[in-house]
Structures are given as C-alpha cells and as structure tokens.
C-alpha cells in the first residue's frame, strides 16, 4: 500500500463536519484529521468536496453479473463493482440452499475474507441469510428451509467467517438456539419469518439484535396483532432496510427511522446490479431485471439493483435526512451492529475507508483501507 497525499474538504467526523484535511499512512489507517467545525446545513453549498466514511453493506448477494453462490471468483467481481459505488466493506450474503451449495460458496469466500482483493471492497465475512427460515416466508429464497443445525453452522464457519445469521424464531428449535449462537460470537437477525410479536420479543431477549430487510418477508403490523414488524418497531436496537423506494414505501421508512435507533441501509443487491435488463441467477433461482427492479417469474421481488451511493441520495433527497444522519444510516450503524469501532467513522486510528462526493452527492473518489479504487 502506498501512502496517499492528504485530502482536503468538508470531512464528516464522529462529532460533525469540519473544514480541514485527513491523511493516512502505509498501514491504511487514518493518521491525521483536523479542521474547523462547520454547520452540516452549509456543506453542500460550498465548493469543497464532501468526505464521508465509506459505505458498509451487510446484505450483498451479487453484482456485475455474478452471484455469491457461484463460488469461484464471483466475489471478486461483486466486490469491485460495489467498491466503485462507495461500498468499502460488506458481508457476502448467501441464499437458502442445500449444504453442498453453501460449501461451494463459503469455500470461495474464505480466502477473500482473509486477503482483500485489490480495487475491491473488504469482505468482512458472511451473512448467512437462511437456510434457517420459514417455509411460509421464503420470499425469493429457494425452497430449502430447515431448522438451525449447529454442526452445519460450525462446518461453514470453518470455511469462512460467519458474522450474521438470519433466522425465523418460530421454526422448531430456532428460538432455543439463539442464545447459543450469540454466545459463540454470531450476530442474529430475525427475518423470513411468520413469527408473532411475542416470538420477536423473546428472540431479542435471547440475544438477537436485528431484523433482516425490515417489513419484507415478515409478519406485518396490525393493531391487535403487532407481528414481527411490531416487535422491531417497538424493541429493535438495529434493523436493516432496503431504501430503493421499491421494497418499502418512504412513509414506512420514516416510521422505522423514528422507532429504531440503529436502522441501517442495505442493498440486498443481486447479480443484476450494474447490469442491463435481462435474466440473472440468484442462488438456484432465475431472476429478471426489468422495470427498475429484480423479480422472480411470478413477479415476486427478488433482491435489488440498488447501490449504496444511490441509497445515500435517496435518504437525503427523497426522505429528507440531513447528511450527517444519512451517513450514519449507510455506514456507522452497520459497523456498530457488528461491533466494529474502527470502521464506519473517520477518526485517527480508524481504517481509511473514505468516499469523496460533490455537492450533488455524486461519487468522485473511493478509498478502501487507504487504497484508491479505480473508478
């Protein structure tokens, strides 16, 4: 890694924007950051670039025509695409599948988690989205749902580090194993679930901390049966949401923003991200990119083509968030959910994961651990 000259502009620090400079050394960590505080409301009015923490996406299935479940070098294509859209760290996300398919995917992910590909986002580990979900709430997941199997998780974890597990707490035995999973260092999210409000509250008490693509593929909110959505809105410390304005109505996103302090954005992106309309793979499913989305043949939404830079623009331009809060929702809160104190923020000692934007929030440059990403 070569040392880069420092950058000057309006820099978002953990305490707000400063007008100043940031620099990092050959270890890829921020070595200096200083400046004069400025009001967040004024930074888009100035000519200086906006310098924010790199985006962190904890739910990535694919991109650039490749699906994580392919194995091989698919993840390298996926991480390069997302880095060009400002994602500096991500979780490679699997589909519900037979064990042999998961073996193939994680065997390919292990080396990439250990050694970042040049010009690509850092793969922090794996988000195991299923197979421990409800058969009644598959969404776009293939029909291979089953209860949690600890020996299966340990086998897969030996191939690549599993950081996040999505499960349905009402599926036989799953609720009882949440505490065990958390004790072993896994983060547990609730998703693809028909569980009740009570199931969700019990899972949170057992150690679950988040919800997978909030509102989608889970029991909804009714005033006499609050469902899993009600449990999330009333009690969740964290939840992920897809702000492509297709998966969730802006009004529902606003409700979640008011209720869940650690609500963070994900793309749930598929192989169709960054590609023209057409036919793509999503695990064992064939999906179709058309009319601005990705769907199964029956019309079911099947992931997205969202990028994290577009997510930021949607939060600011459509939902009206200020740039400080929007940045936290695409970066800091996801890092906090994984317990990462050296990512998702720009401060001395943190990784130099940096995005540079203009006043229209268009990307100008991306640095992953201090290395410039070819744009």
Coordinates of C-alpha atoms in Angstrom, one line a residue, residues 14 48 56 66 94 116 129 155 159 192 214 227 251 273 284 302 360:
X14 CA -17.9 11.4 14.7
X48 CA -15.1 21.9 -1.3
X56 CA -20.9 -0.6 4.7
X66 CA -22.2 -12.6 -10.7
X94 CA -25.8 -16.5 0.8
X116 CA -8.8 -8.3 0.3
X129 CA -29.5 -15.5 5.1
X155 CA -18.7 -26.6 9.4
X159 CA -14.7 -22.3 5.7
X192 CA -38.2 -14.5 6.5
X214 CA -37.4 -4.8 7.7
X227 CA -46.4 -9.2 14.3
X251 CA -43.7 6.5 4.7
X273 CA -26.7 -4.8 -10.1
X284 CA -30.8 -21.7 -7.6
X302 CA -36.0 -10.8 -5.6
X360 CA -24.9 16.7 -5.7

